[in-house]
Coordinates of C-alpha atoms in Angstrom, one line a residue:
Chain A
M1 CA -13.4 -26.7 19.7
K2 CA -13.5 -23.2 18.7
S3 CA -16.5 -21.1 17.9
L4 CA -16.7 -19.6 14.2
D5 CA -16.9 -16.3 16.0
Q6 CA -13.6 -16.8 17.7
S7 CA -12.1 -18.3 14.4
R8 CA -12.9 -15.1 12.5
D9 CA -11.5 -12.8 15.2
H10 CA -8.3 -14.8 15.5
L11 CA -8.1 -14.8 11.4
T12 CA -8.7 -10.9 11.6
A13 CA -5.8 -10.7 13.9
V14 CA -3.6 -12.3 11.9
R15 CA -4.3 -10.7 8.9
N16 CA -3.9 -7.1 10.7
A17 CA -0.2 -8.4 11.7
I18 CA 1.1 -10.0 8.7
R19 CA 1.8 -8.2 5.3
P20 CA -0.4 -8.8 2.4
T21 CA 1.0 -11.2 -0.3
T22 CA 2.4 -9.2 -3.3
L23 CA 1.1 -9.7 -6.6
I24 CA 3.4 -9.5 -9.6
R25 CA 2.7 -9.6 -13.4
S26 CA 5.3 -10.0 -15.9
P27 CA 4.7 -10.3 -19.8
R28 CA 7.8 -12.0 -20.1
V29 CA 7.1 -14.6 -17.6
D30 CA 3.5 -15.3 -19.3
E31 CA 5.4 -15.7 -22.5
L32 CA 7.5 -18.4 -20.9
V33 CA 4.8 -20.2 -19.4
G34 CA 2.5 -19.9 -22.5
A35 CA -0.3 -18.8 -20.0
E36 CA -1.5 -15.9 -18.1
V37 CA 0.5 -15.8 -14.9
L38 CA 0.2 -13.9 -11.6
I39 CA 2.9 -14.1 -9.4
A40 CA 1.9 -14.2 -5.7
S41 CA 5.1 -13.5 -3.5
E42 CA 5.5 -14.1 0.0
T43 CA 9.1 -12.8 -0.1
F44 CA 8.1 -9.6 1.5
Q45 CA 6.3 -10.9 3.9
Y46 CA 7.6 -10.4 7.5
T47 CA 11.1 -12.5 8.0
G48 CA 10.7 -13.1 4.0
S49 CA 8.5 -16.2 4.0
F50 CA 4.7 -17.0 4.1
K51 CA 5.9 -19.0 7.3
F52 CA 5.2 -15.8 9.3
R53 CA 1.5 -16.5 8.5
A54 CA 1.6 -19.9 10.1
A55 CA 3.8 -18.6 13.4
Y56 CA 2.0 -15.7 14.3
S57 CA -1.2 -17.7 14.3
A58 CA 0.1 -20.2 16.3
A59 CA 2.2 -17.7 18.9
L60 CA -1.4 -15.6 19.0
R61 CA -3.3 -18.8 19.8
S62 CA -1.0 -20.5 22.3
P63 CA -1.4 -19.9 26.1
A64 CA 2.2 -20.9 26.5
S65 CA 4.9 -18.4 27.2
R66 CA 7.5 -20.1 25.5
L67 CA 7.4 -21.7 22.0
I68 CA 10.0 -24.5 21.0
A69 CA 10.7 -25.5 17.5
A70 CA 12.7 -27.5 15.3
S71 CA 13.7 -25.4 12.2
S72 CA 16.8 -24.8 10.5
G73 CA 15.2 -22.2 8.1
N74 CA 12.1 -19.9 7.6
F75 CA 9.9 -21.6 10.5
G76 CA 12.6 -20.6 13.0
Q77 CA 13.1 -16.9 12.0
A78 CA 9.1 -16.6 11.7
L79 CA 8.5 -18.0 15.0
S80 CA 11.2 -15.7 16.6
Y81 CA 9.6 -12.6 15.1
A82 CA 6.1 -13.6 16.1
A83 CA 6.8 -14.7 19.5
S84 CA 8.4 -11.3 20.3
L85 CA 5.7 -9.7 18.9
T86 CA 3.1 -11.8 21.0
N87 CA 5.5 -10.9 24.4
K88 CA 6.6 -14.9 24.2
E89 CA 10.1 -16.5 24.1
A90 CA 11.1 -18.9 21.4
I91 CA 13.6 -21.6 21.4
I92 CA 14.7 -22.8 18.0
V93 CA 16.6 -26.1 17.5
M94 CA 19.0 -26.0 14.9
P95 CA 21.8 -28.3 13.9
D96 CA 25.1 -27.3 14.7
N97 CA 26.2 -27.2 11.2
S98 CA 23.6 -24.5 10.2
A99 CA 24.9 -21.4 8.1
A100 CA 25.9 -18.7 10.6
V101 CA 23.7 -16.3 8.5
K102 CA 20.5 -18.6 9.6
V103 CA 21.8 -18.7 13.4
D104 CA 22.4 -15.0 13.1
A105 CA 18.7 -14.4 11.6
V106 CA 16.8 -16.1 14.4
S107 CA 18.8 -14.5 17.1
R108 CA 18.0 -11.2 15.2
F109 CA 14.6 -11.6 15.3
G110 CA 14.7 -12.3 19.2
G111 CA 14.7 -16.2 19.2
K112 CA 17.3 -18.4 21.5
V113 CA 19.0 -20.7 19.2
E114 CA 19.7 -24.2 20.6
L115 CA 22.5 -25.9 18.7
V116 CA 22.2 -29.7 18.3
E117 CA 25.5 -32.0 17.4
T118 CA 23.1 -33.8 15.1
Q119 CA 25.5 -36.7 15.0
K120 CA 24.9 -37.7 18.7
V121 CA 21.1 -36.3 19.2
S122 CA 18.2 -35.7 16.7
R123 CA 16.6 -32.7 16.8
A124 CA 13.3 -34.4 17.8
Q125 CA 15.2 -35.7 20.9
R126 CA 16.5 -32.2 21.8
V127 CA 13.0 -30.9 21.4
A128 CA 11.3 -33.5 23.6
E129 CA 14.3 -32.7 26.2
L130 CA 13.7 -29.2 26.1
A131 CA 9.6 -29.8 26.4
S132 CA 10.0 -31.6 29.6
Q133 CA 12.8 -29.0 30.8
Y134 CA 10.3 -26.1 30.4
P135 CA 6.8 -27.6 31.5
D136 CA 5.0 -24.3 30.6
A137 CA 6.3 -24.2 26.6
Q138 CA 4.6 -25.6 23.7
V139 CA 6.2 -27.3 20.7
V140 CA 5.1 -26.0 17.4
S141 CA 5.0 -28.0 14.5
A142 CA 5.9 -26.2 11.2
Y143 CA 3.2 -27.7 9.6
D144 CA 1.3 -30.5 11.4
H145 CA -0.9 -28.1 13.4
D146 CA -4.3 -26.6 13.3
D147 CA -3.2 -23.1 13.9
V148 CA -0.3 -23.4 11.4
I149 CA -3.1 -24.1 8.8
A150 CA -5.2 -21.6 9.7
G151 CA -2.7 -19.0 9.8
N152 CA -1.5 -20.0 6.2
S153 CA -5.3 -19.9 5.0
T154 CA -5.0 -16.0 5.0
L155 CA -3.1 -16.3 1.8
G156 CA -6.1 -18.3 0.3
T157 CA -8.5 -15.5 1.4
E158 CA -6.4 -12.9 0.1
L159 CA -6.1 -14.6 -3.5
A160 CA -9.9 -15.3 -3.5
E161 CA -10.4 -11.5 -2.7
S162 CA -8.0 -9.8 -4.8
A163 CA -6.7 -12.2 -7.7
G164 CA -9.8 -12.1 -9.7
D165 CA -10.8 -15.0 -11.6
F166 CA -8.1 -17.2 -12.1
D167 CA -8.5 -21.0 -13.1
A168 CA -5.5 -22.4 -10.9
V169 CA -2.9 -21.9 -8.5
I170 CA 0.0 -23.9 -8.0
V171 CA 1.8 -23.7 -4.7
P172 CA 5.0 -25.3 -3.3
V173 CA 4.4 -28.6 -1.1
G174 CA 6.7 -29.4 1.7
G175 CA 4.5 -30.8 4.8
G176 CA 1.8 -29.5 3.4
G177 CA 1.2 -26.7 5.7
L178 CA 0.7 -23.5 2.8
S179 CA -0.9 -25.9 0.5
A180 CA -3.5 -27.3 3.0
G181 CA -4.1 -23.6 4.3
L182 CA -4.5 -22.3 0.9
I183 CA -7.0 -24.9 0.3
C184 CA -8.9 -24.2 3.3
G185 CA -8.8 -20.4 2.8
L186 CA -10.3 -20.6 -0.6
M187 CA -13.0 -23.1 0.5
Q188 CA -13.8 -20.6 3.1
A189 CA -14.0 -17.7 0.7
G190 CA -16.1 -20.0 -1.9
C191 CA -13.5 -20.0 -4.6
P192 CA -13.7 -22.7 -7.0
M193 CA -10.1 -22.1 -8.2
E194 CA -7.9 -25.5 -8.5
V195 CA -4.8 -25.8 -6.3
Y196 CA -2.1 -27.7 -7.4
G197 CA 1.2 -28.9 -5.5
A198 CA 4.4 -28.4 -6.8
E199 CA 7.1 -30.7 -5.4
P200 CA 10.8 -31.4 -6.0
L201 CA 11.1 -35.0 -8.2
L202 CA 13.9 -35.6 -5.6
A203 CA 11.5 -35.2 -2.6
N204 CA 8.1 -36.6 -4.1
D205 CA 6.5 -38.3 -1.1
G206 CA 3.3 -35.9 -1.4
K207 CA 2.7 -36.9 -5.1
L208 CA 3.5 -40.9 -4.1
S209 CA 1.0 -40.2 -1.4
L210 CA -1.8 -39.0 -3.5
D211 CA -1.2 -41.9 -5.9
A212 CA -1.0 -44.6 -3.0
G213 CA -4.0 -43.1 -1.0
K214 CA -1.9 -42.7 1.8
I215 CA 0.9 -40.9 3.6
V216 CA 4.2 -42.4 2.0
V217 CA 7.3 -41.5 4.1
N218 CA 10.9 -40.7 2.3
E219 CA 13.4 -43.2 3.7
G220 CA 15.6 -40.1 4.7
E221 CA 16.0 -36.1 4.3
P222 CA 15.6 -35.7 0.5
Q223 CA 18.7 -33.6 -0.8
T224 CA 16.9 -31.5 -3.1
I225 CA 18.1 -27.9 -3.3
A226 CA 14.5 -27.0 -2.4
D227 CA 15.3 -26.8 1.3
G228 CA 12.0 -25.8 2.2
A229 CA 10.7 -29.3 0.7
R230 CA 13.1 -31.6 2.6
T231 CA 10.3 -33.0 5.0
I232 CA 10.1 -36.8 5.5
S233 CA 6.3 -36.6 5.0
L234 CA 3.2 -34.8 4.8
G235 CA 1.8 -34.2 8.3
Q236 CA -1.4 -35.9 9.4
R237 CA -3.8 -32.9 9.1
N238 CA -2.4 -31.7 6.3
W239 CA -2.8 -35.0 4.4
A240 CA -6.5 -34.9 5.6
I241 CA -7.1 -31.7 3.7
L242 CA -5.0 -32.6 0.9
Q243 CA -6.1 -36.1 -0.1
N244 CA -9.3 -34.6 -1.6
G245 CA -8.7 -31.2 -1.8
I246 CA -5.6 -31.0 -4.0
K247 CA -6.2 -31.3 -7.7
D248 CA -2.6 -33.1 -8.4
I249 CA 1.0 -32.7 -7.0
L250 CA 3.4 -31.8 -10.2
E251 CA 7.0 -33.0 -9.9
V252 CA 9.8 -30.7 -10.8
S253 CA 13.6 -31.5 -11.4
E254 CA 16.4 -29.9 -9.8
E255 CA 17.3 -28.2 -13.3
D256 CA 13.7 -26.8 -13.7
I257 CA 14.0 -25.4 -10.2
E258 CA 17.1 -23.4 -10.7
D259 CA 15.8 -22.4 -14.1
A260 CA 12.5 -20.9 -12.4
V261 CA 14.6 -19.1 -9.8
R262 CA 16.9 -17.5 -12.8
S263 CA 13.6 -16.6 -14.7
L264 CA 12.3 -14.9 -11.7
F265 CA 15.2 -12.8 -11.1
R266 CA 15.7 -11.8 -15.0
L267 CA 12.1 -11.9 -16.1
A268 CA 10.3 -10.5 -13.0
N269 CA 13.0 -8.6 -11.0
L270 CA 12.1 -11.2 -8.2
K271 CA 14.6 -12.6 -5.5
S272 CA 13.3 -16.3 -4.7
E273 CA 14.6 -18.8 -2.7
P274 CA 15.0 -22.5 -4.4
T275 CA 11.8 -23.6 -2.7
G276 CA 10.1 -20.4 -3.9
G277 CA 10.9 -21.4 -7.7
L278 CA 8.8 -24.9 -7.5
A279 CA 5.2 -23.2 -8.8
L280 CA 6.6 -21.6 -11.4
G281 CA 9.1 -24.8 -12.2
A282 CA 6.0 -26.7 -12.2
A283 CA 4.0 -24.6 -14.6
V284 CA 7.0 -24.4 -17.3
A285 CA 7.7 -28.2 -16.8
H286 CA 3.8 -29.1 -17.3
K287 CA 3.0 -26.0 -19.7
D288 CA 0.4 -28.2 -21.8
K289 CA -1.7 -28.4 -18.6
F290 CA -1.8 -24.6 -18.3
K291 CA -1.7 -23.4 -21.9
N292 CA -3.9 -20.1 -22.3
K293 CA -5.2 -20.3 -18.8
R294 CA -4.8 -18.1 -16.2
I295 CA -2.9 -19.3 -13.2
I296 CA -1.5 -18.0 -9.8
C297 CA 2.3 -19.0 -8.8
V298 CA 2.9 -19.0 -5.4
V299 CA 6.7 -17.7 -4.4
S300 CA 6.5 -19.4 -0.9
G301 CA 10.0 -17.3 0.4
G302 CA 12.9 -15.0 -0.6
N303 CA 15.6 -16.1 2.1
V304 CA 18.5 -18.0 0.3
D305 CA 22.1 -17.8 0.8
T306 CA 23.6 -15.2 -1.2
D307 CA 26.6 -17.4 -3.1
L308 CA 24.1 -20.1 -3.8
F309 CA 21.4 -17.4 -5.3
C310 CA 24.5 -16.1 -7.5
R311 CA 25.5 -19.5 -8.3
I312 CA 22.0 -20.0 -9.8
V313 CA 21.1 -16.8 -11.4
G314 CA 24.7 -16.3 -13.0
C315 CA 24.8 -19.5 -15.1
E316 CA 23.2 -19.8 -18.5
Chain B
M1 CA -4.0 23.8 -22.3
K2 CA -5.7 20.7 -21.6
S3 CA -9.0 20.9 -19.7
L4 CA -9.0 19.5 -15.8
D5 CA -11.4 16.5 -17.1
Q6 CA -9.2 15.8 -19.9
S7 CA -6.3 15.4 -17.7
R8 CA -8.2 13.6 -14.7
D9 CA -9.4 11.2 -17.7
H10 CA -5.7 10.8 -19.1
L11 CA -4.3 10.0 -15.4
T12 CA -7.2 7.5 -14.8
A13 CA -6.3 5.7 -18.0
V14 CA -2.7 5.7 -17.3
R15 CA -3.4 4.4 -13.7
N16 CA -5.5 1.5 -15.3
A17 CA -2.5 0.5 -17.5
I18 CA 0.0 0.5 -14.9
R19 CA 0.9 -2.0 -12.0
P20 CA 0.5 -0.1 -8.6
T21 CA 3.7 0.4 -6.7
T22 CA 4.9 -2.2 -4.1
L23 CA 4.9 -1.4 -0.5
I24 CA 7.6 -3.1 1.3
R25 CA 8.0 -2.9 5.2
S26 CA 11.0 -4.6 6.7
P27 CA 12.1 -4.5 10.6
R28 CA 15.6 -4.9 9.6
V29 CA 15.6 -2.2 7.2
D30 CA 14.1 -0.1 10.3
E31 CA 16.6 -1.1 12.3
L32 CA 19.2 0.0 9.9
V33 CA 18.2 3.2 9.4
G34 CA 16.9 4.2 12.8
A35 CA 13.5 5.1 11.3
E36 CA 10.2 3.5 10.2
V37 CA 10.9 2.8 6.6
L38 CA 8.2 2.0 4.0
I39 CA 9.9 0.6 0.5
A40 CA 8.0 1.9 -2.4
S41 CA 9.2 -0.5 -5.3
E42 CA 9.0 0.3 -8.8
T43 CA 10.9 -2.7 -9.6
F44 CA 7.7 -4.7 -10.7
Q45 CA 6.4 -2.0 -12.5
Y46 CA 6.0 -3.3 -16.2
T47 CA 9.3 -3.2 -17.8
G48 CA 10.9 -3.2 -14.6
S49 CA 10.9 0.6 -13.7
F50 CA 8.9 3.6 -12.9
K51 CA 9.7 4.7 -16.5
F52 CA 6.5 2.9 -17.9
R53 CA 4.3 5.4 -16.1
A54 CA 6.0 8.2 -17.8
A55 CA 6.2 6.4 -21.4
Y56 CA 2.4 5.1 -21.1
S57 CA 1.6 8.4 -20.5
A58 CA 3.6 10.0 -23.5
A59 CA 2.5 7.1 -25.8
L60 CA -1.2 7.4 -25.0
R61 CA -1.3 11.1 -25.5
S62 CA 0.9 11.5 -28.5
P63 CA -1.0 12.0 -31.8
A64 CA 2.0 10.6 -33.5
S65 CA 2.0 6.9 -34.8
R66 CA 5.6 6.6 -34.2
L67 CA 7.9 7.7 -31.1
I68 CA 11.4 8.1 -31.4
A69 CA 13.9 8.3 -28.0
A70 CA 17.2 8.3 -26.9
S71 CA 18.0 5.7 -24.3
S72 CA 20.3 3.0 -23.3
G73 CA 18.3 2.0 -20.4
N74 CA 15.0 1.8 -18.7
F75 CA 13.1 4.3 -20.7
G76 CA 14.0 2.6 -23.9
Q77 CA 11.9 -0.6 -22.6
A78 CA 9.4 1.1 -21.3
L79 CA 8.8 3.3 -24.3
S80 CA 8.8 0.3 -26.6
Y81 CA 6.1 -1.6 -24.3
A82 CA 4.2 1.6 -24.2
A83 CA 4.0 1.7 -28.4
S84 CA 3.2 -1.7 -28.6
L85 CA 0.1 -1.2 -26.2
T86 CA -0.9 1.7 -28.0
N87 CA -0.5 0.6 -31.4
K88 CA 2.3 3.1 -32.1
E89 CA 6.1 2.3 -33.1
A90 CA 8.9 2.9 -31.1
I91 CA 12.4 3.5 -32.4
I92 CA 14.9 3.9 -30.0
V93 CA 18.5 5.1 -30.3
M94 CA 21.3 3.4 -28.2
P95 CA 24.9 3.5 -28.5
D96 CA 26.3 0.8 -30.4
N97 CA 28.3 -0.3 -27.3
S98 CA 25.3 -1.1 -25.4
A99 CA 25.0 -4.3 -23.6
A100 CA 23.6 -7.1 -25.6
V101 CA 20.8 -7.8 -22.7
K102 CA 19.6 -4.2 -22.9
V103 CA 19.4 -4.4 -26.9
D104 CA 17.4 -7.5 -26.5
A105 CA 15.2 -5.9 -24.0
V106 CA 14.1 -3.5 -25.9
S107 CA 13.7 -5.7 -29.0
R108 CA 11.7 -8.0 -27.0
F109 CA 9.3 -5.3 -26.1
G110 CA 8.4 -4.6 -29.2
G111 CA 10.8 -1.3 -29.9
K112 CA 13.1 -0.8 -33.1
V113 CA 16.5 -0.7 -32.1
E114 CA 18.8 2.0 -33.9
L115 CA 22.5 1.9 -33.0
V116 CA 24.7 4.6 -33.2
E117 CA 28.6 4.9 -33.4
T118 CA 28.6 7.4 -30.5
Q119 CA 32.4 8.1 -31.4
K120 CA 31.2 9.5 -34.7
V121 CA 27.7 10.6 -34.3
S122 CA 26.1 11.7 -31.0
R123 CA 23.0 10.0 -30.0
A124 CA 21.1 13.6 -30.2
Q125 CA 22.7 13.7 -33.9
R126 CA 20.9 10.6 -34.7
V127 CA 17.8 11.3 -33.1
A128 CA 17.4 14.6 -35.3
E129 CA 18.3 12.9 -38.2
L130 CA 15.2 10.0 -37.3
A131 CA 12.9 13.0 -36.8
S132 CA 13.7 14.6 -40.3
Q133 CA 13.4 11.0 -41.9
Y134 CA 9.9 10.2 -40.2
P135 CA 8.1 13.8 -40.1
D136 CA 5.1 12.0 -38.5
A137 CA 7.3 10.8 -35.7
Q138 CA 7.4 12.7 -32.1
V139 CA 10.4 12.6 -30.1
V140 CA 10.1 12.0 -26.5
S141 CA 12.5 13.1 -23.8
A142 CA 12.6 10.8 -20.9
Y143 CA 12.2 13.2 -18.4
D144 CA 11.6 16.9 -19.8
H145 CA 8.2 16.3 -21.1
D146 CA 4.6 17.2 -19.6
D147 CA 3.1 13.9 -20.4
V148 CA 6.2 12.3 -18.7
I149 CA 5.8 14.2 -15.7
A150 CA 2.3 13.7 -15.7
G151 CA 2.7 10.0 -16.0
N152 CA 5.0 9.7 -12.7
S153 CA 2.7 12.1 -10.9
T154 CA 0.4 8.7 -10.2
L155 CA 3.1 7.5 -8.0
G156 CA 2.8 10.5 -5.7
T157 CA -1.4 10.0 -6.1
E158 CA -0.8 6.2 -5.3
L159 CA 1.3 7.2 -2.1
A160 CA -0.9 9.7 -0.8
E161 CA -3.7 7.3 -1.1
S162 CA -2.2 4.1 0.6
A163 CA 0.9 5.0 2.4
G164 CA -0.8 6.4 5.3
D165 CA 0.9 9.4 7.3
F166 CA 4.5 9.7 6.5
D167 CA 6.7 12.4 7.2
A168 CA 8.9 12.2 4.3
V169 CA 9.6 10.4 0.8
I170 CA 12.9 10.1 -0.6
V171 CA 13.3 9.7 -4.5
P172 CA 16.2 9.2 -6.8
V173 CA 17.3 12.4 -9.1
G174 CA 18.3 12.1 -12.5
G175 CA 16.9 14.1 -14.9
G176 CA 14.1 15.2 -12.6
G177 CA 11.1 13.3 -14.2
L178 CA 9.9 11.1 -11.1
S179 CA 11.0 13.7 -8.5
A180 CA 8.8 16.5 -10.4
G181 CA 6.0 14.0 -11.2
L182 CA 6.0 12.8 -7.7
I183 CA 5.8 16.5 -6.2
C184 CA 2.8 16.9 -8.4
G185 CA 0.9 13.9 -7.7
L186 CA 1.3 14.6 -3.9
M187 CA 0.0 18.2 -4.1
Q188 CA -2.8 17.1 -6.3
A189 CA -3.6 14.9 -3.7
G190 CA -3.4 17.7 -0.9
C191 CA -0.8 15.6 0.9
P192 CA 1.8 17.2 2.6
M193 CA 4.6 15.1 3.0
E194 CA 8.1 16.2 2.3
V195 CA 9.9 15.3 -0.7
Y196 CA 13.8 14.5 -0.8
G197 CA 15.9 14.1 -3.9
A198 CA 18.8 11.3 -3.6
E199 CA 21.6 12.2 -6.1
P200 CA 25.0 10.4 -6.6
L201 CA 27.7 12.6 -5.4
L202 CA 29.4 11.9 -8.5
A203 CA 26.5 13.2 -10.3
N204 CA 25.4 16.1 -8.1
D205 CA 24.2 18.7 -10.4
G206 CA 20.8 18.4 -9.1
K207 CA 22.0 19.7 -5.4
L208 CA 24.4 22.4 -6.9
S209 CA 21.2 23.6 -8.9
L210 CA 19.2 23.9 -5.9
D211 CA 22.1 25.8 -4.2
A212 CA 22.8 28.0 -7.1
G213 CA 19.2 28.6 -7.7
K214 CA 19.5 27.8 -11.5
I215 CA 20.4 24.8 -13.4
V216 CA 23.7 23.4 -13.1
V217 CA 25.4 21.4 -16.3
N218 CA 27.7 18.8 -15.4
E219 CA 30.9 18.7 -17.7
G220 CA 30.2 15.5 -19.2
E221 CA 28.3 12.2 -18.5
P222 CA 29.0 11.6 -14.7
Q223 CA 30.4 7.9 -14.5
T224 CA 28.4 6.9 -11.4
I225 CA 27.3 3.2 -11.2
A226 CA 23.4 4.6 -10.8
D227 CA 23.7 4.8 -14.3
G228 CA 19.9 6.2 -14.0
A229 CA 21.2 9.3 -12.7
R230 CA 23.9 10.0 -15.3
T231 CA 22.0 13.0 -16.9
I232 CA 23.9 16.1 -17.9
S233 CA 21.2 18.3 -16.1
L234 CA 17.9 18.8 -14.6
G235 CA 15.5 19.3 -17.8
Q236 CA 13.6 22.9 -17.7
R237 CA 10.4 21.6 -16.8
N238 CA 11.6 19.4 -14.1
W239 CA 13.7 22.1 -12.7
A240 CA 10.6 24.6 -12.7
I241 CA 8.6 22.2 -10.2
L242 CA 11.8 21.0 -8.3
Q243 CA 13.1 24.7 -7.5
N244 CA 10.2 25.0 -5.3
G245 CA 8.7 22.0 -4.2
I246 CA 11.7 19.6 -3.5
K247 CA 13.0 19.9 0.5
D248 CA 16.5 19.0 -0.4
I249 CA 18.5 17.1 -2.6
L250 CA 21.0 14.6 -0.6
E251 CA 24.1 13.2 -1.8
V252 CA 25.2 9.7 -1.8
S253 CA 28.6 8.5 -2.3
E254 CA 28.9 5.4 -4.8
E255 CA 30.1 3.3 -1.8
D256 CA 26.7 4.1 0.1
I257 CA 24.8 3.2 -3.2
E258 CA 26.2 -0.5 -3.2
D259 CA 25.8 -0.6 0.4
A260 CA 21.8 0.0 -0.1
V261 CA 21.6 -2.3 -3.2
R262 CA 23.2 -4.9 -0.6
S263 CA 20.9 -4.1 2.2
L264 CA 17.8 -4.1 -0.1
F265 CA 18.6 -7.7 -1.4
R266 CA 19.8 -9.2 2.0
L267 CA 17.3 -7.3 4.6
A268 CA 14.2 -6.8 2.4
N269 CA 14.6 -9.6 -0.2
L270 CA 14.6 -6.9 -2.9
K271 CA 16.4 -6.8 -6.3
S272 CA 17.1 -3.2 -7.1
E273 CA 19.4 -1.7 -9.8
P274 CA 22.1 0.9 -8.3
T275 CA 19.9 3.8 -9.0
G276 CA 17.1 2.0 -7.1
G277 CA 19.4 2.0 -4.3
L278 CA 19.8 5.9 -4.0
A279 CA 16.8 6.6 -1.8
L280 CA 17.8 4.2 0.8
G281 CA 21.7 5.0 0.4
A282 CA 20.6 8.8 1.5
A283 CA 18.3 7.8 4.1
V284 CA 21.1 5.8 5.9
A285 CA 24.3 8.2 5.2
H286 CA 21.7 11.0 6.3
K287 CA 20.2 9.4 9.2
D288 CA 20.3 11.9 11.8
K289 CA 17.8 13.9 9.5
F290 CA 15.3 11.0 9.5
K291 CA 15.8 9.7 13.3
N292 CA 12.4 7.9 14.7
K293 CA 10.5 9.7 11.7
R294 CA 8.4 7.8 9.3
I295 CA 9.9 8.0 5.7
I296 CA 9.1 6.2 2.5
C297 CA 12.0 5.2 0.1
V298 CA 11.3 4.7 -3.4
V299 CA 13.3 2.1 -5.2
S300 CA 13.1 3.5 -9.0
G301 CA 13.8 0.2 -10.6
G302 CA 15.5 -3.2 -10.8
N303 CA 17.1 -3.8 -14.0
V304 CA 20.6 -4.6 -13.4
D305 CA 23.1 -7.0 -15.4
T306 CA 23.4 -10.0 -13.3
D307 CA 27.2 -10.1 -12.9
L308 CA 27.2 -6.6 -11.7
F309 CA 24.5 -7.3 -9.4
C310 CA 26.0 -10.5 -7.9
R311 CA 29.2 -8.5 -7.5
I312 CA 27.5 -5.8 -5.5
V313 CA 25.7 -8.2 -3.2
G314 CA 28.4 -10.8 -2.7
C315 CA 31.0 -8.7 -1.2
E316 CA 31.1 -7.5 2.3

C-alpha cells in the first residue's frame, strides 16, 4: 500500500509531465445542445489522447525496464512515448492487419512493434509468450490497472481546479479507465460534479453492467466506429469505482457519434476521433437531461485516419 | 489621447471577454522543424480566429450603435459576434459570390449581411454608401485601426505571461493587424522575444515594403490560398509599428502553406485554415534560421471550407 505522500508526489510528477487539458467554449455548440457546454479536449495531450496520462503514470511507477501492452491504438503510442521518457523499453503487440499509420506512430514514439497473426494467435496469447520470454518485463493493461486509473485521475483534478462550477461531466466509456480516473480525481478534489459515461449503443456493456449490478461481457469485439470503446467489458478495478461513482451511462448511436465529430469540426474547429465524439453525441442525443445546465464534454482523443475523418466531416 | 489607465481598463475588459490562446506542444512538430516549437492557436478563439480580439476591442470602444465593415471572412464573423455582445448592430459587406457557409456564419453571429455585386460596385464604394446612409455608424477597418491593434496586443501580453522564455515568435502577416498588435503587447510586457512575419510568396508586399523602407502595394488582390493574407497592402498604422518592430518577414510558397496545414492536422491534431499554416510553413521553409531554438508559431484561425480542407490534408 502506497502512502498518501507517495501518491501525492507521484500525481505531481505525472502532472508535470503531461499537457493540461484544453478547455474550449463554442457558442454554436451551446446552441446545438441547449446547454452551456465546456469542451475538455485531450486531443492535444502528448501522443494525441488522454492515454498518455495513464501510460506515463504506469511507466513512471513500474520497477520493470520493459513494458508490454496489447494495443492497436492510442495506448500503444502513449506507452511507447512514456517508456522512452522514463528510459524503459515498450513492446506493443498489434494485429498484423493494423493500419500502417498506427504501426508507424508506435515506432516513431520509440515503441517496438510485435505484429501478431490474430487468425492464428490471439493478442493475449502473444502478450503471455512475450512475458515469459522477458521475465523482467511488466504487462500493462490499458485500463484495469491502479496506476492507469491514478494517471487518469489528473484530468479530474484539473477539471475541479479550473473548470468552475459545472453540473455534470460526460466522458467516453470503453474499459472504464478514463471514467474511473475522472471520478477518483473529482472525489479527491472534493468536487461534487456528476459524472455521466457515454458509450456506443453497439458496445453498451457498461450500461448493461450498471443495470445488472455486475459486469456484463460483450460476446465479441463490438464493431462500433468508436474504436476506443471496442472493449469486451469493463475492467474489475474500473467496475469497482463506476458501480457507485457514475451517475449513469448514456448510449449513443453510430449516426450520433459521426454527427458529433462533424459538429466538433464545423462548430468548434476541433479534430476529434470517433471515440472523442461520444460525450458530445450523448449530450445531443439526451439533451432533455441537460437543458440549460452547465456541462463538460470530454473529447478523449484526436487520432483518426485521415480518409475516415474526411468521410465523416464531409457528408451532410 | 486616451490615458494610460483607460487603456489598461480597456485591455482588461478585452481579455475578460476573449478566450485565452491555446498553447500546443507536439514532439513530432519539433522533429519536423528541428526546433522546440510552441503552437499558439487562435482557432478556438470565439468565432474561430484571432480577429475576435480586434473586433471586440473596436466594438467595445466605439461610441457608435452601428458598425460597418467589408469582410468576406473572419473579421465579419468576429465583428458580428462582438457587436451582438456590446448591443450594437453590425453590417458586413460581402461579395455576392461569397460561399454560402461564410454568409451563413455572419448571420448566425448576429451580423446583417449586405451582398454587393463586385463586378458593378466595389466593396469600398458600398461601405461608403452605407456610411452616408447611416450617419450614426462607424466604419471599422480589420487592421488599420488603433483599437484593432490594441485588441490584438492581448495576444502578445498572453505570450509574454505564459509562454516562458522563447527566442522568437512567427506570426502571419496580411494587413499587419496581428503582427503589429503582437509587437505592441510584447513591448508593453517588456518581453524581448523577436517577432517574424510569415507571408505568402504570392502576396509578399510586406516583405517588399520592409526591403523598400516604405509601403509597397500589390497590383491586385493576390490569389494565394491563404485568404486571410490577400490584402492589397499593409495598413498605415501597422506599417508604423512593423517598420522597426518586426525582425523580418519570411516568404512561404503555396506548397509549403498546404504542407503546414497538413502537418498541423496529422502531427498535432490541429485544424487550421491555410492562413493559419503560414507561421509553421515559414518555420519549416526557413529552418536553418531556427535550428535548435525555441520558437512560437501563431496559428491565426481555423475557419476553412470542409472540401478545401479535406483536399489539403488528404493528399500526400
